[in-house]
N, CA, C and O atoms as a Tinker XYZ file with bonds, in Angstrom:
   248  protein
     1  N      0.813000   -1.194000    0.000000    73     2
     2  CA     0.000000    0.000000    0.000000    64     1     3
     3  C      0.855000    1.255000    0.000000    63     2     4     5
     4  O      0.300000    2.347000    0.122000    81     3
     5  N      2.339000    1.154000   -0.146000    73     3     6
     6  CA     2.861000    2.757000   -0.236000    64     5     7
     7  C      3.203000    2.670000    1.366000    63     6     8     9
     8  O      4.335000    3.131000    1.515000    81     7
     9  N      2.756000    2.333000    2.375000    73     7    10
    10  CA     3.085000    3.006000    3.882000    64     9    11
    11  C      3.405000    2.068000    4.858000    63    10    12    13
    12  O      2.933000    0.944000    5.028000    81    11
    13  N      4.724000    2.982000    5.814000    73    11    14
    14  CA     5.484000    1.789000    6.531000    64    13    15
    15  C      5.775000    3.094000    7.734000    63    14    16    17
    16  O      5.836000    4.317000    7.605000    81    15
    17  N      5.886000    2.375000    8.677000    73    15    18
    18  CA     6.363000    3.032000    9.798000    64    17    19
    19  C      7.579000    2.114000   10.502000    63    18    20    21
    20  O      7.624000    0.985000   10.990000    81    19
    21  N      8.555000    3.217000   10.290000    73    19    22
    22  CA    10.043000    2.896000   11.208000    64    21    23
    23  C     10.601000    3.413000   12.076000    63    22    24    25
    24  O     10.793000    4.527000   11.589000    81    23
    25  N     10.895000    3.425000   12.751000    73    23    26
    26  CA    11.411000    4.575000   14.121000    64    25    27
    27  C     13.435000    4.876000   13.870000    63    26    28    29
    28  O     14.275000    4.097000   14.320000    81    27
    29  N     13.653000    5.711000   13.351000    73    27    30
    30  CA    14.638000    6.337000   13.490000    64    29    31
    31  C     15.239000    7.178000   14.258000    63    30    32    33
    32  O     14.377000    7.800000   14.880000    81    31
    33  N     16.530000    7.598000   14.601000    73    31    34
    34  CA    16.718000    8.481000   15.619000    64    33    35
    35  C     16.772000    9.527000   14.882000    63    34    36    37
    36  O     17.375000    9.463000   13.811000    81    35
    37  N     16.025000   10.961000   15.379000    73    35    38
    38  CA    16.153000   12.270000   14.508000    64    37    39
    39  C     17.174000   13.085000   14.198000    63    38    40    41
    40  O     16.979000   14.265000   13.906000    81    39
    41  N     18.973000   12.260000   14.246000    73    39    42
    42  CA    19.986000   12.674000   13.403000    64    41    43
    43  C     19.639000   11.933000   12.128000    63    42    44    45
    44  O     20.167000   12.667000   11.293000    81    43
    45  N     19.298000   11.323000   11.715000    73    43    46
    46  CA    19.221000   10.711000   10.492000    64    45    47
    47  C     18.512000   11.672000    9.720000    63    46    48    49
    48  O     18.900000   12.065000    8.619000    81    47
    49  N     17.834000   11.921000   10.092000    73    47    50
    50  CA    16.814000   13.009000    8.660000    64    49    51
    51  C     17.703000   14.488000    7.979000    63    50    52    53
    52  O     17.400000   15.243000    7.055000    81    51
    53  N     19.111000   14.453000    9.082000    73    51    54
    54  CA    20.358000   15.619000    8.185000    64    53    55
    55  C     20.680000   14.300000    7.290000    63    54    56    57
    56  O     20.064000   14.826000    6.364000    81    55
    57  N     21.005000   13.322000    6.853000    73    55    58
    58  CA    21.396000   12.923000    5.698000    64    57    59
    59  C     20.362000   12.049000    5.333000    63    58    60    61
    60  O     20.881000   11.084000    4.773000    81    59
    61  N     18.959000   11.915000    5.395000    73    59    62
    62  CA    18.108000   11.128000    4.252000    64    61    63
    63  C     17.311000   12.223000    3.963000    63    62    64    65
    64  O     16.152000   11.849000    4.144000    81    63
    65  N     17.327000   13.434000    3.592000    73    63    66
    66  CA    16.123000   14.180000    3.458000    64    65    67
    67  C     15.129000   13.873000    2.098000    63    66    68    69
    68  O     15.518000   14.352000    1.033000    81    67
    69  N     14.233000   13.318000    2.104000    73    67    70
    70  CA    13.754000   12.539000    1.179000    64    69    71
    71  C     12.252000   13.600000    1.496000    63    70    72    73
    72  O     11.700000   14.022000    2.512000    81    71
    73  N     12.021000   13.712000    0.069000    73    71    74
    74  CA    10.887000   15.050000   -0.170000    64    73    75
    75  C      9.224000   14.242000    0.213000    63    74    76    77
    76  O      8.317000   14.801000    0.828000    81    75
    77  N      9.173000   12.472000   -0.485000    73    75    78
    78  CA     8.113000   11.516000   -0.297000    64    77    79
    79  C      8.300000   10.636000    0.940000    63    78    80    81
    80  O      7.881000    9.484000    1.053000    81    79
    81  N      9.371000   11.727000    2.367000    73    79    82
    82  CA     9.232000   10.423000    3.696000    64    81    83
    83  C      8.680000   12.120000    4.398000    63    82    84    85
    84  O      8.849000   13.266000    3.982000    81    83
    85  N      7.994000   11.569000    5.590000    73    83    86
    86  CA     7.642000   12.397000    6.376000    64    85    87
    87  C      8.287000   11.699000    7.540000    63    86    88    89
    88  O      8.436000   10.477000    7.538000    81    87
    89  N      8.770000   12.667000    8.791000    73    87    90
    90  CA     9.335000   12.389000    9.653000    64    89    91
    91  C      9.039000   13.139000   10.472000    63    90    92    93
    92  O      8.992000   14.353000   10.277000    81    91
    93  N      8.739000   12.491000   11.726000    73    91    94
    94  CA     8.072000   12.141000   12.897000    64    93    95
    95  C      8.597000   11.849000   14.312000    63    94    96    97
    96  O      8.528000   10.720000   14.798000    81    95
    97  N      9.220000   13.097000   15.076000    73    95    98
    98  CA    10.362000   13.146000   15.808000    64    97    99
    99  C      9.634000   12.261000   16.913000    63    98   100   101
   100  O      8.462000   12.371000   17.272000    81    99
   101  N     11.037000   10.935000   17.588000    73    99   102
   102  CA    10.488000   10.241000   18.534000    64   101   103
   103  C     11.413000   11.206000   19.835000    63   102   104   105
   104  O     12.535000   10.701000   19.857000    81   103
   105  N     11.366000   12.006000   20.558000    73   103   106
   106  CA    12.483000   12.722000   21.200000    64   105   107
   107  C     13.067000   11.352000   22.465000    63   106   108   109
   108  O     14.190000   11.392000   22.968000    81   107
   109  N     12.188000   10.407000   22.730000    73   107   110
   110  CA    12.764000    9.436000   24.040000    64   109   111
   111  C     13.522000    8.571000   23.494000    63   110   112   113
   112  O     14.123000    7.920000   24.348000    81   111
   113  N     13.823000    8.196000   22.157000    73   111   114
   114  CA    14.520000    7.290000   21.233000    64   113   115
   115  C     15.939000    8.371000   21.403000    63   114   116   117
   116  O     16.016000    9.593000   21.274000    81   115
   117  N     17.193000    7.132000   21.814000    73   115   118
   118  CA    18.281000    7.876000   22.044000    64   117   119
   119  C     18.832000    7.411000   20.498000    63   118   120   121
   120  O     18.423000    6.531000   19.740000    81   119
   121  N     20.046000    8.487000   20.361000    73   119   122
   122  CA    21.213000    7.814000   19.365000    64   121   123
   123  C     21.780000    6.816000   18.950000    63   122   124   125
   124  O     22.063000    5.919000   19.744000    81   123
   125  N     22.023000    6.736000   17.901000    73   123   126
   126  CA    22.717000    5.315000   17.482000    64   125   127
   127  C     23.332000    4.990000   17.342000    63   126   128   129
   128  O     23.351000    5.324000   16.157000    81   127
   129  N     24.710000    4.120000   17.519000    73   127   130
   130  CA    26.250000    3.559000   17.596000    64   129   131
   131  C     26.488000    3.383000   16.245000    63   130   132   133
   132  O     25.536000    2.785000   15.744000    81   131
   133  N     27.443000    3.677000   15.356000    73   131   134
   134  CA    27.626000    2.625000   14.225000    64   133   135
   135  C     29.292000    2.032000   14.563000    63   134   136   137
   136  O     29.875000    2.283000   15.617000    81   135
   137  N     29.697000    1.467000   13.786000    73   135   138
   138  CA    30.577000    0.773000   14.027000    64   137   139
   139  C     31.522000    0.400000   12.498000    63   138   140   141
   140  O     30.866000    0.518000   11.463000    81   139
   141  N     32.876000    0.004000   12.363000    73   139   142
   142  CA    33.315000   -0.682000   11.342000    64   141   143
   143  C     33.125000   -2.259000   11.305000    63   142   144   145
   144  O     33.882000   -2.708000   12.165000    81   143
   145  N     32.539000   -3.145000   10.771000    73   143   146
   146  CA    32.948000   -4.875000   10.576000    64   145   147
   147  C     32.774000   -5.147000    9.737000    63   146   148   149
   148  O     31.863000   -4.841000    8.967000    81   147
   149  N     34.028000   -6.143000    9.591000    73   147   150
   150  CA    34.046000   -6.877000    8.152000    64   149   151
   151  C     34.403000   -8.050000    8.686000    63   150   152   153
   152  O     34.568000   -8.154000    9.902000    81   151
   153  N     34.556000   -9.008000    7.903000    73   151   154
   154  CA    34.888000  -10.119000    7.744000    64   153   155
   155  C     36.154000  -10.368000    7.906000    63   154   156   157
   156  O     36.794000   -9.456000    7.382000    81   155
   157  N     37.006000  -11.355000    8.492000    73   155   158
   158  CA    38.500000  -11.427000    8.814000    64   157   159
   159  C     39.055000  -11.537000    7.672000    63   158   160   161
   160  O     40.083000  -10.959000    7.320000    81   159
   161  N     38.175000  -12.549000    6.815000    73   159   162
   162  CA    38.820000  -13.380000    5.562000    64   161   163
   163  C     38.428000  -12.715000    4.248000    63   162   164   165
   164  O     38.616000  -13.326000    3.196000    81   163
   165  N     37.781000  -11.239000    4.254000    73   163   166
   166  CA    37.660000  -10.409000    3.465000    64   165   167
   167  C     38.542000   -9.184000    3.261000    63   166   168   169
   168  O     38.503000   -8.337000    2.369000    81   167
   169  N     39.735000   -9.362000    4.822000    73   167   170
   170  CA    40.319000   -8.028000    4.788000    64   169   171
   171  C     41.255000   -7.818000    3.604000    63   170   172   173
   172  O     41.707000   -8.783000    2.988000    81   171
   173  N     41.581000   -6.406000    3.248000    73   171   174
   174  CA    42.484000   -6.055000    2.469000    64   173   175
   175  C     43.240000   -5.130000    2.517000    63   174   176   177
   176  O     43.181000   -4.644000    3.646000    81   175
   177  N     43.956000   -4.595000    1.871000    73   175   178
   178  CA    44.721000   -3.463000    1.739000    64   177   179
   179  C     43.400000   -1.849000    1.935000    63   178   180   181
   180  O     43.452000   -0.808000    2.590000    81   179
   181  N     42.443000   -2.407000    1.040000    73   179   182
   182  CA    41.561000   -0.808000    1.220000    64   181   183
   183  C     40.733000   -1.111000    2.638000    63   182   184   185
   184  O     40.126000   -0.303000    3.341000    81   183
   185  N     40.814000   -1.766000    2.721000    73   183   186
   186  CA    39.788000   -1.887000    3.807000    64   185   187
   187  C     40.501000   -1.785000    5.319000    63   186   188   189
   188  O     40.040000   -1.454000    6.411000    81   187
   189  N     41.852000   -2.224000    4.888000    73   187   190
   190  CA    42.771000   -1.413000    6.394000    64   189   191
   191  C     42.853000   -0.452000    5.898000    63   190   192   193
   192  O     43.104000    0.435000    6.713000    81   191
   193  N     42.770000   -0.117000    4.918000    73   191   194
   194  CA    43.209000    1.709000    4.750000    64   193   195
   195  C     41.686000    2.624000    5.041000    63   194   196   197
   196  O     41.604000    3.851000    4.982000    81   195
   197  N     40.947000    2.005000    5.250000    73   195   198
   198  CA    39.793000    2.914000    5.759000    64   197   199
   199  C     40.163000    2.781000    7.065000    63   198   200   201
   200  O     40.484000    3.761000    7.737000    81   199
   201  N     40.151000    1.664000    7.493000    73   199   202
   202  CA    40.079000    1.493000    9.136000    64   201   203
   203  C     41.253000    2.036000    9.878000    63   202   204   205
   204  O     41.258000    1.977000   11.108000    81   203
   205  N     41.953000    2.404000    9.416000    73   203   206
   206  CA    43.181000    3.410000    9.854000    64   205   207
   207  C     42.601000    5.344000    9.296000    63   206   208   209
   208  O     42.970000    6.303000    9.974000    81   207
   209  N     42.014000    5.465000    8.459000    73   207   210
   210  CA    41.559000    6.377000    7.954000    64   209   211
   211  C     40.269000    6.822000    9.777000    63   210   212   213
   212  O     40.319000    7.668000   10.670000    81   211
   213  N     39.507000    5.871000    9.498000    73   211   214
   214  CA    38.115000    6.303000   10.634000    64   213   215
   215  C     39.061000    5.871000   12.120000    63   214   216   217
   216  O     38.421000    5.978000   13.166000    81   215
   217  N     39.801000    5.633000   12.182000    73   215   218
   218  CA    40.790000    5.543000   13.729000    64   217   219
   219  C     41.260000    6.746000   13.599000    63   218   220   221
   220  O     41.146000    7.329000   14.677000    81   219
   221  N     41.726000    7.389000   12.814000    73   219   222
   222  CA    42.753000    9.093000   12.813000    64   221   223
   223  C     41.857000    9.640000   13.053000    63   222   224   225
   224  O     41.945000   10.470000   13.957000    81   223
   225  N     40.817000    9.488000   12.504000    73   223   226
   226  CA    39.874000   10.477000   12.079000    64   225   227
   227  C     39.246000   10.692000   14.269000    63   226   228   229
   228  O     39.441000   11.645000   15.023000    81   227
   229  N     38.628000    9.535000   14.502000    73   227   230
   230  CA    37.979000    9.550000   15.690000    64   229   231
   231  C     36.481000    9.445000   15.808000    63   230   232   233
   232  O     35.628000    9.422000   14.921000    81   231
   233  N     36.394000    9.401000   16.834000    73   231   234
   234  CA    34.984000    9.349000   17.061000    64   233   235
   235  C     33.884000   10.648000   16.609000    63   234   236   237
   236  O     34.150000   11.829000   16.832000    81   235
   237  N     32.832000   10.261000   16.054000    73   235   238
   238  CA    32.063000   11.413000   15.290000    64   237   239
   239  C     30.794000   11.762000   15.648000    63   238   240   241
   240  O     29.971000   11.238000   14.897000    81   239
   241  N     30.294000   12.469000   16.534000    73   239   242
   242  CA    29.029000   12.754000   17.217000    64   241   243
   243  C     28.292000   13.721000   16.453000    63   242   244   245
   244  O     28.699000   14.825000   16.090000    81   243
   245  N     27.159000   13.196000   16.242000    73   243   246
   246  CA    26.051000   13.708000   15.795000    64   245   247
   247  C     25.310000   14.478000   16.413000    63   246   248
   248  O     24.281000   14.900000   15.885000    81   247
């Protein structure tokens, strides 16, 4: 039918601003962790080179 309800935390709507979502501040819904993981047996050269890239870089609060 077109309609779904998801609960997001209201930093997300600075990077999905989507003109056909309406958003619907939950204010008691806290923030959300993200994280780097990959696979052991997938690692590579770019993929340590990000993960040394987002370690310099640091932690990034929204």
């Amino acid at each position: 039918m077109g309609e779904i309800i998801h609960t997001f935390p209201g930093h997300v709507t600075r990077y999905w601003g989507l003109s056909n979502i309406r958003w619907l501040p939950v204010p008691e819904m806290s923030r959300m962790t993200f994280a780097l993981v990959w696979r052991t047996e997938a690692e590579n050269e770019l993929i340590r080179a990000l993960a040394d890239t987002v370690r310099d870089l640091g932690a990034y609060r929204f």
